[in-house]
Amino acid sequence: MSDKLFIFDTTLRDGEQVPGCQLNTIEKIEVAKSLEALGVDVIEAGFPVSSPGDFNSVVEISKAVTWPVICALTRAVEKDIEAAAEALKYAKQSRIHTGIGTSPYHILYKFNSTQEEILERAVACVKYAKKYVEDVEFYCEDAGRTDNVYLARVVEAVIKAGATVVNIPDTTGYCLPSEYGEKIKFLMENVNGVHQAVLSTHCHNDLGMATANTISGVMNGARQVEVTVNGIGERAGNTSLEEVAMILKSHKELNIDTNINTRKIYPVSRMVSGLMNMPVQPNKAIVGRNAFAHSSGIHQDGVLKNRESYEIIDPKDVGIDDNAIVLTARSGRAALKHRLAVLGVEVSQDKLDKVYENFLKLADKKKEIKDDDVLMLVGKDRDTQRIRLDYLQVTSGVGVKSVASVCLDIAGEKFEAASAGNGPVDAAIKAVKQIIRRQMTIQEFLIQAIDRGSDDVGKVHMQVMYNGVVYYGFAANTDIIAASVEAFIDAINKFVK
Ligand code: KIV
Ligand code: ZN
């Protein structure tokens, strides 16, 4: 019989910590419900003490989700644990995830403490969390750089104190796969009572080894993996859910099963990417746009003769429907609704009507509407913004000065300005600044094509600093100058009320 591996999804906690990826509570519920349908065992819904928004999201996700365990993160601090317990009170099954740093870096520099004191705090926080919930997970932060003998003492002590799961994070993504696997093996062989708890992996991807380390951990005895959709997460991200699920499905000899319904992987990946405004790199394993695209003649010929010559995964197994209906200006609402459903997005009739209207406008400019276009359209709800772009006119080219005229609609009143710049975007942004009159600077500015072709939609991600705080803006348009100005206005709407 095969062993069961628990999938612990932290897209809404570790994934959501990425600047610019923040979701509101409604969006988080949408993601949580999709994760439930995907078959994850545990959803880490947030860090309740960190903000009222995070607290509220844990409450609402607990109410909305039925099957997965809902988990909340804390530090080894009583007030954190109390906040987590309070936020989890509506969960059908709840878990508190508490812990502390165990590596010399954390003990000496972060806590100015000793191994013995940290061990005591670890035991105390597990006992405190046990007063509120039965299921307590303990994390040994920076376990990747923690000496194995000391780590084994901590793991043994927290299991004795009642921890049901012990998480061994490679917080900095430093370990080699062999080293991480050895660590799990060492704990499995040297911790008394290790079978009374589940060991969990939590690997970061700083050196591109998160998935390899996770699998190595599983091969050596870990029975829970902490992952995110599309591998999103701080810095280079976390282990990606879809990679682990498909490795275990492809390598039956490992004899390990998960509950993941792999056919839902692609829709969930698109949905998370769309909601978090986080593009998936085209060559990303399993869910990248090119993951199943054979471009060389030799490969195309081989695949046409027999798919398995060059493909180890059938795209249908991850929910990529290669017979997908192509949407064009002649497609009706039903086709659009069907495509949205395939992408994991349910819409009301009202919303569908609005999206369809924008769909027709886009289809007028672009021959084929792709999945990313549809997701962009469904997230586009600018009509409710206080400041809107009324019109934009630019003159630019080689040998002429770039100038722009802009009109903004601010709560129904029109304001116009014109400016020159070193290019059309610079001119237009300067004109907007003349109207808004605040000290704001663009920190990051990324223009990306959704698909390919000169008629493509350009997506713009922008970070704007105002009063020491960074605000995130996003827009998409077939005109990239308009998209840049709209992304700037999107960010401004977040601080000019
Ligand atoms: O990477 C890490 O160590 C973490 C812990 C808080 C679990 O995210
Ligand atoms: Zn982490």
Coordinates of C-alpha atoms and ligand atoms in Angstrom, one line a residue, residues 13-14 73 97 139 141 167 169 171 202 204, ligand 1:
R13 CA 0.6 33.1 4.0
D14 CA 4.1 32.7 2.7
L73 CA 0.8 31.2 11.9
H97 CA 1.5 26.8 13.6
Y139 CA 8.5 25.2 13.1
E141 CA 13.0 28.3 11.7
N167 CA 8.2 21.6 10.4
P169 CA 12.2 24.8 7.2
T171 CA 14.3 29.1 5.4
H202 CA 9.2 23.7 4.0
H204 CA 12.7 28.0 -0.1
Ligands
KIV1 O1 10.5 29.9 5.9 C1 10.2 29.8 7.1 O2 11.0 29.4 7.9 C2 8.8 30.0 7.4 C3 8.4 29.7 8.8 C4 7.7 30.9 9.4 C5 7.5 28.5 8.8 O3 8.0 30.5 6.6

